[in-house]
XYZ file of N, CA and C in Angstrom:
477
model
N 0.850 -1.180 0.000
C 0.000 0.000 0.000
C 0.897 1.245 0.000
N 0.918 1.782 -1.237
C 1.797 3.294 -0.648
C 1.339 4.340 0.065
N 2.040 5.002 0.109
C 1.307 6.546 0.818
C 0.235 7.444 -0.060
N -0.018 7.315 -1.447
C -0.820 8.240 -2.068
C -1.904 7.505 -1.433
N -2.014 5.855 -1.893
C -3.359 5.570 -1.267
C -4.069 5.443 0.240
N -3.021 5.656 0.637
C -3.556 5.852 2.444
C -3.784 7.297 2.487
N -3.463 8.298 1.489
C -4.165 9.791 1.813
C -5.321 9.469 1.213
N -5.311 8.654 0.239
C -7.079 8.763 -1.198
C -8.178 8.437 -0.123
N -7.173 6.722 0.665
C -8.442 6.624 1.849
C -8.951 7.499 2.854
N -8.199 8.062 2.774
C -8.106 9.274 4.215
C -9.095 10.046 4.006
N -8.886 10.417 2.405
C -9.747 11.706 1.491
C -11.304 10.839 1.821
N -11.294 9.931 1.217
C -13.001 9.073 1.055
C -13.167 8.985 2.289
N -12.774 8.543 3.248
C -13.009 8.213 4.408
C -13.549 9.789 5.095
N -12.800 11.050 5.411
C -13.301 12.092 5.284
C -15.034 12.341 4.780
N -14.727 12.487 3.333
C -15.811 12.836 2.503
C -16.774 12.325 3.019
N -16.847 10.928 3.258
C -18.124 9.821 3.865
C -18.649 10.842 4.716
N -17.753 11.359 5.846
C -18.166 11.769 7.077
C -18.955 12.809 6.732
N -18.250 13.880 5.905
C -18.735 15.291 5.790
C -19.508 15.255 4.829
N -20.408 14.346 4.005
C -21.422 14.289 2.867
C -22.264 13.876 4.133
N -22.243 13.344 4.762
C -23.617 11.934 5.789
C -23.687 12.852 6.883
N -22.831 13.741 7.399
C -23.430 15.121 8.407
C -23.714 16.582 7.524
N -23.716 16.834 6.315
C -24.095 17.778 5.665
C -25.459 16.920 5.175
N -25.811 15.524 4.950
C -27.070 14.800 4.984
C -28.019 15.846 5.632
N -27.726 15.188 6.968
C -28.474 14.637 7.841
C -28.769 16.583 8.967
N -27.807 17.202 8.254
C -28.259 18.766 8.689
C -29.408 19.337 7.549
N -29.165 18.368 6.158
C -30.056 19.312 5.253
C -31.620 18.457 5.371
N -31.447 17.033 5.356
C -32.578 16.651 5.705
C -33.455 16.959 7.273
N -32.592 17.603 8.348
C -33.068 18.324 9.484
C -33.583 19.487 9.032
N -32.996 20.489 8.019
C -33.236 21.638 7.795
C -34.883 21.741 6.900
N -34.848 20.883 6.179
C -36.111 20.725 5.494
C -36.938 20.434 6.331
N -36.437 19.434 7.117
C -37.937 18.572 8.122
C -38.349 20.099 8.922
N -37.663 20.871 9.490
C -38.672 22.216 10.244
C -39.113 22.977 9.197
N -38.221 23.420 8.223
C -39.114 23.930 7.086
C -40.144 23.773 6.732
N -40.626 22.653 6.254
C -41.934 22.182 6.259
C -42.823 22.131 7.414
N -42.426 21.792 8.449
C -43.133 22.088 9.981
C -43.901 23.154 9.977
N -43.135 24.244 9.676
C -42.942 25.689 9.959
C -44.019 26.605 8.610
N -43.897 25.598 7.319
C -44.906 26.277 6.474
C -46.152 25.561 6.568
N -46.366 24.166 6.966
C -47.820 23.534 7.066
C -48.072 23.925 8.387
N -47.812 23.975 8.969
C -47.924 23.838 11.205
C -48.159 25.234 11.492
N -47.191 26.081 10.955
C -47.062 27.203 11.616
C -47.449 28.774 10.664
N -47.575 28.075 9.410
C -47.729 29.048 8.201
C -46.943 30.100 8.472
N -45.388 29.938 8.728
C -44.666 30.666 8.342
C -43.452 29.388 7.682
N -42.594 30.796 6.475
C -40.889 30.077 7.168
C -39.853 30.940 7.453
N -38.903 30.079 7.663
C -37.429 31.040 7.486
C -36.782 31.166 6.305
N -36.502 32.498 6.464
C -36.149 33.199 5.024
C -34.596 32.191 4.610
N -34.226 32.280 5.211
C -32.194 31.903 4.708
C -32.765 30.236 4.615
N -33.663 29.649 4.603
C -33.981 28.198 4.961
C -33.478 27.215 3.840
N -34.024 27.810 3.007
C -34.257 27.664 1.405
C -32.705 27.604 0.810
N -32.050 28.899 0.850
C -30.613 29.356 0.296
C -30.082 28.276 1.094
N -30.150 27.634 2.225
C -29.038 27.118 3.150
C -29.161 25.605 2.427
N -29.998 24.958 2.371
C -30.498 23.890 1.695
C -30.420 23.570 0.485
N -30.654 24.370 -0.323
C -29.520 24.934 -1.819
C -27.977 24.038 -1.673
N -27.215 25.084 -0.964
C -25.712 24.941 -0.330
C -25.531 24.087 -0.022
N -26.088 23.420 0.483
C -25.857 22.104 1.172
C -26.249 21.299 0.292
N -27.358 21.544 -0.676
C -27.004 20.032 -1.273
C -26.183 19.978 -2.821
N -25.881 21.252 -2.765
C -24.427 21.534 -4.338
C -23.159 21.236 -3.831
N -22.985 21.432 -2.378
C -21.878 20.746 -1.540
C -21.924 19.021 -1.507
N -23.497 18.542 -0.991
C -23.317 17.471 -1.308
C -23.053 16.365 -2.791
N -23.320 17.094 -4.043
C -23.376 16.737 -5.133
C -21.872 16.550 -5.827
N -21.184 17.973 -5.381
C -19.902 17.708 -5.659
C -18.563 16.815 -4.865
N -19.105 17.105 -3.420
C -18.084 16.076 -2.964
C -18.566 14.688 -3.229
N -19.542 14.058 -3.023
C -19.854 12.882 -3.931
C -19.894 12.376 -4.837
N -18.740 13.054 -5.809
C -18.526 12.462 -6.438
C -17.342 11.766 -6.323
N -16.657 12.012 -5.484
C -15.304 11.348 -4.976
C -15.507 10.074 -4.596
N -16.664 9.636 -4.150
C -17.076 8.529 -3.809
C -17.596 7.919 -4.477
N -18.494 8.333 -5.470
C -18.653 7.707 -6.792
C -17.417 6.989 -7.574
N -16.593 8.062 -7.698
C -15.096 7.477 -8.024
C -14.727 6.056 -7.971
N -14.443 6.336 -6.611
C -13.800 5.260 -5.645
C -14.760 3.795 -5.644
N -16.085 4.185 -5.846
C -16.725 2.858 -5.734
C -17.529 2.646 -7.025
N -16.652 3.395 -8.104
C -16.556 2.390 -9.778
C -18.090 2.883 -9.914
N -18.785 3.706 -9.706
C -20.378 4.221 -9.961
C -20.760 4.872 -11.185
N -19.543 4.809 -11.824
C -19.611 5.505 -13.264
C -19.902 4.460 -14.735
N -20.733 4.484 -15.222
C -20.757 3.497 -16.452
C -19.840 2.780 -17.219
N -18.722 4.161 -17.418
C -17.808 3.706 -17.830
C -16.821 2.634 -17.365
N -16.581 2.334 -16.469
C -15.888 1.593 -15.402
C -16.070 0.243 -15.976
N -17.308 0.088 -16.302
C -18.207 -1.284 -16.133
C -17.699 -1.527 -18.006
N -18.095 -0.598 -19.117
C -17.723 -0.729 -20.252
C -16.772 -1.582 -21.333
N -15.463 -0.962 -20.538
C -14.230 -1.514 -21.152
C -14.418 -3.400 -20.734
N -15.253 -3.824 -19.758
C -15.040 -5.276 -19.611
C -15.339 -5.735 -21.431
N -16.359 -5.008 -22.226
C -16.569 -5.965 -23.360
C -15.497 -6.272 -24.389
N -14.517 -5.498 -23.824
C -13.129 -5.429 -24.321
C -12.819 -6.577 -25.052
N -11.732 -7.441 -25.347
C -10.314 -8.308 -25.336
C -10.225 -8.086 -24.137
N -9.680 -9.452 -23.186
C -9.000 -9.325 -22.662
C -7.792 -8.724 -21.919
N -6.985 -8.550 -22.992
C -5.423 -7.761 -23.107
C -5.970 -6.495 -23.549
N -6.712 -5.928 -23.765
C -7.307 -4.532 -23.573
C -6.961 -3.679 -21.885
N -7.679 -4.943 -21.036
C -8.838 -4.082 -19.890
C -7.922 -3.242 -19.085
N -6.363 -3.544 -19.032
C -5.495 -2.792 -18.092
C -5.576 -1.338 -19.090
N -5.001 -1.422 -20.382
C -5.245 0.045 -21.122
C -6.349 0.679 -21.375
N -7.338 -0.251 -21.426
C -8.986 0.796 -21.582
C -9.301 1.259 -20.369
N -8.693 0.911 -18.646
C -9.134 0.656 -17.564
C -8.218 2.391 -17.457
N -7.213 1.819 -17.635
C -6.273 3.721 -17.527
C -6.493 4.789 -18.582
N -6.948 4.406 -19.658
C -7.423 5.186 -20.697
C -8.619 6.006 -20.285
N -10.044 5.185 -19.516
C -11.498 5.798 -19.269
C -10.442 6.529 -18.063
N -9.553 6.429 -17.324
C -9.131 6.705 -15.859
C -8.230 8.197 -15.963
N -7.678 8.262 -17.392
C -6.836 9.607 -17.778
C -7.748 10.264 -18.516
N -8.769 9.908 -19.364
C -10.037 11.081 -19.690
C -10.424 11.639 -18.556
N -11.763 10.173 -17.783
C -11.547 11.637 -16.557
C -11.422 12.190 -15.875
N -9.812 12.195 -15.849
C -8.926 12.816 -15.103
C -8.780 14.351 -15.648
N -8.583 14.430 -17.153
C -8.663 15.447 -17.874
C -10.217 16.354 -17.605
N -11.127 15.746 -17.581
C -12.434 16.358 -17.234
C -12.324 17.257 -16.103
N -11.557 16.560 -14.994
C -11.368 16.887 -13.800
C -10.814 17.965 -14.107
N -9.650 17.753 -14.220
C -8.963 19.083 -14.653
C -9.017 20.480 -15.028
N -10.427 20.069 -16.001
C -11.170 21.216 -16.581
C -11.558 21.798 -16.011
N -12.723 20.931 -15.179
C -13.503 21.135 -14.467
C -13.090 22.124 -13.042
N -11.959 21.192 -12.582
C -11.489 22.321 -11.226
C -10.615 23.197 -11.827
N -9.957 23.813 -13.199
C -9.767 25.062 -13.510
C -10.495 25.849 -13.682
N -12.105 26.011 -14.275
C -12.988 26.586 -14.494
C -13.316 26.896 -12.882
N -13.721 25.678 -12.153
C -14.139 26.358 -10.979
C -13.370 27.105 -10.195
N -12.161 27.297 -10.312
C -11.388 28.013 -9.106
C -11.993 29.465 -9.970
N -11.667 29.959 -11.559
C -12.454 31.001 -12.487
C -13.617 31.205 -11.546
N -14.459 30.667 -11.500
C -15.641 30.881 -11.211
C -15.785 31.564 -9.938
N -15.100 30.458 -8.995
C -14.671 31.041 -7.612
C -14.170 32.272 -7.395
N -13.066 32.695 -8.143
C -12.502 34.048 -8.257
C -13.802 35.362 -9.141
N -14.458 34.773 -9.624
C -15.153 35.666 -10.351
C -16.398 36.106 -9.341
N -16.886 35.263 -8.301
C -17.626 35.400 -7.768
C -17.415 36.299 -6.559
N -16.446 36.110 -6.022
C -15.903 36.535 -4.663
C -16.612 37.675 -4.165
N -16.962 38.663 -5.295
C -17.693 40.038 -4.725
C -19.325 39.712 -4.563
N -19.534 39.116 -5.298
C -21.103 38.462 -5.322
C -21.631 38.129 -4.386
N -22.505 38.542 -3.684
C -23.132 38.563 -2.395
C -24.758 37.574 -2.329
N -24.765 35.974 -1.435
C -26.212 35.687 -1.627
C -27.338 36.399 -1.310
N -28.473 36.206 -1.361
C -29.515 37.084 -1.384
C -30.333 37.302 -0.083
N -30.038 35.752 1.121
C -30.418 35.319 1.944
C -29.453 35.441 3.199
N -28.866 34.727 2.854
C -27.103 34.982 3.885
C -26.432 36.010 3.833
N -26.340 36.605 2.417
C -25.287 37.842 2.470
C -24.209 37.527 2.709
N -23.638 36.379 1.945
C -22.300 35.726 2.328
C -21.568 35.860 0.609
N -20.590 35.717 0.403
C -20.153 35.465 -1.086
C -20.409 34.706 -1.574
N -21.037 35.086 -3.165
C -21.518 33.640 -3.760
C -20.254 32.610 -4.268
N -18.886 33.052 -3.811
C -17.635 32.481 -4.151
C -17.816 30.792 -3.205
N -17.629 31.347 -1.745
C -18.117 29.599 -0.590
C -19.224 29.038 -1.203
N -20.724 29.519 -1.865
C -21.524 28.130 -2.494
C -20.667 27.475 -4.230
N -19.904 28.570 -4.787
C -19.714 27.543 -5.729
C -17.733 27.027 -5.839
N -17.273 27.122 -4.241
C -16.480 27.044 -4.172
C -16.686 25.327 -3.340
N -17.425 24.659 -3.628
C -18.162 23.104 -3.963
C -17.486 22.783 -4.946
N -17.466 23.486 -6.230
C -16.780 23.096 -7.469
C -15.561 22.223 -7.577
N -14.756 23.332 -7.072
C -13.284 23.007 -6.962
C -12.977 22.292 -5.812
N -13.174 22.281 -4.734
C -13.414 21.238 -3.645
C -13.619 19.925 -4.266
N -14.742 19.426 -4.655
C -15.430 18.015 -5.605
C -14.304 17.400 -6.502
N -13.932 18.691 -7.373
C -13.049 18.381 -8.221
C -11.645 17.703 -7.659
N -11.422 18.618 -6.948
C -9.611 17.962 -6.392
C -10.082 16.478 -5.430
N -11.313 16.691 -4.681
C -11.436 15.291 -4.229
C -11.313 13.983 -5.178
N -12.035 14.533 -6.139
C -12.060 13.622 -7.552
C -10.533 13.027 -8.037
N -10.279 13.953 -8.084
C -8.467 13.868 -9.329
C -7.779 12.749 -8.211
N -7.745 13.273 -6.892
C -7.148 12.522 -5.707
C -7.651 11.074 -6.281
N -8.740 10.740 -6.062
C -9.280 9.178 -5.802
C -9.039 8.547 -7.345
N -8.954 9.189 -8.474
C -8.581 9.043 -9.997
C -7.483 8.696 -9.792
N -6.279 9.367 -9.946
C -5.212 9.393 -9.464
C -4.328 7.842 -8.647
N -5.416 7.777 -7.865
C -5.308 6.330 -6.704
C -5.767 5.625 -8.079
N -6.515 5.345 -8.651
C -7.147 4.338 -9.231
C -6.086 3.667 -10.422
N -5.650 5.055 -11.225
C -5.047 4.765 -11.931
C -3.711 3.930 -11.254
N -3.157 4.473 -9.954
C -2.012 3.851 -9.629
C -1.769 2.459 -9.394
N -3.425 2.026 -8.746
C -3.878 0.605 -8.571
C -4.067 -0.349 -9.533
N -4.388 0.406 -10.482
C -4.457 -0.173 -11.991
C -3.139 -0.787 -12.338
N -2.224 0.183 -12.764
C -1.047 0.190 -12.968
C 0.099 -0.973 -12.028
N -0.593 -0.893 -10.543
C 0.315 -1.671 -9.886
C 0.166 -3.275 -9.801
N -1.204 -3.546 -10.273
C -1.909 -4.392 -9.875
C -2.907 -5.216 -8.802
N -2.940 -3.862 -7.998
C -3.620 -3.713 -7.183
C -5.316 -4.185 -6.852
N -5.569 -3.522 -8.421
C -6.953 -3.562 -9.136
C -7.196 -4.122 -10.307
N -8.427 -5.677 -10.099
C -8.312 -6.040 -11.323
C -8.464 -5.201 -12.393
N -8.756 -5.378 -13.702
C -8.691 -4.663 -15.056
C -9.756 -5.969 -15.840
């Protein structure tokens, strides 16, 4: 086991935690919400925006875990291969998207920086921290890619 993959686990192992308590605050946050508009015919204003956030936070760091536990179609694909294919189609789908990644968390840090003055409507916080999810997701991603490919490569992981 080298050291990249005892950080990748570290990373997923993390993520688990902080996707399943950003859960379990947004499914709390809804459950009074609704309380509060059938029960009480009111709500809270920031209720809505916060619940938003929380679940574009949850969308992007989950995908790191998607990653890691092969949830992508492609993964499954390359088996109709040859044989003597599956190690190169296995790092091939694994360096596309890696490249996606790439894109993806360069645009978002852009985005992040572009936003910074942008103020939400509810919180009054920068709209830079809700789509700063982006780039967060992303580097979780490349991390657990990264591992995969190495496992691939080492033999770690069938192909």
């Amino acid at each position: 086991m080298t050291w990249f993959h005892s950080f990748a686990s570290a990373v997923v192992a993390a993520v688990e935690w902080i996707v399943a308590i950003l859960f379990a605050i947004l499914i709390g946050l809804t459950g009074i919400q609704v309380f509060n508009r059938f029960f009480l015919n009111d709500s809270v204003a920031w209720a809505e925006e916060v619940s938003k956030i929380l679940l574009f936070y949850i969308v992007f760091l989950s995908g790191s875990l998607a990653v890691q536990r092969k949830a992508f179609s492609a993964f499954d694909t390359y088996r109709s291969l040859p044989a003597k294919l599956h190690i190169a189609a296995l790092v091939g789908i694994n360096v596309i998207i890696l490249a996606f990644l790439s894109a993806a968390l360069f645009f978002g840090v852009k985005i992040v920086s572009l936003t910074m003055t942008q103020i939400t409507p509810a919180l009054e916080m920068p709209q830079a921290i809700v789509y700063g999810a982006v780039p967060l997701g992303m580097t979780f991603m490349i991390v657990v890619t990264i591992d995969r490919i190495i496992a691939v490569l080492d033999g770690r992981e069938e192909a």
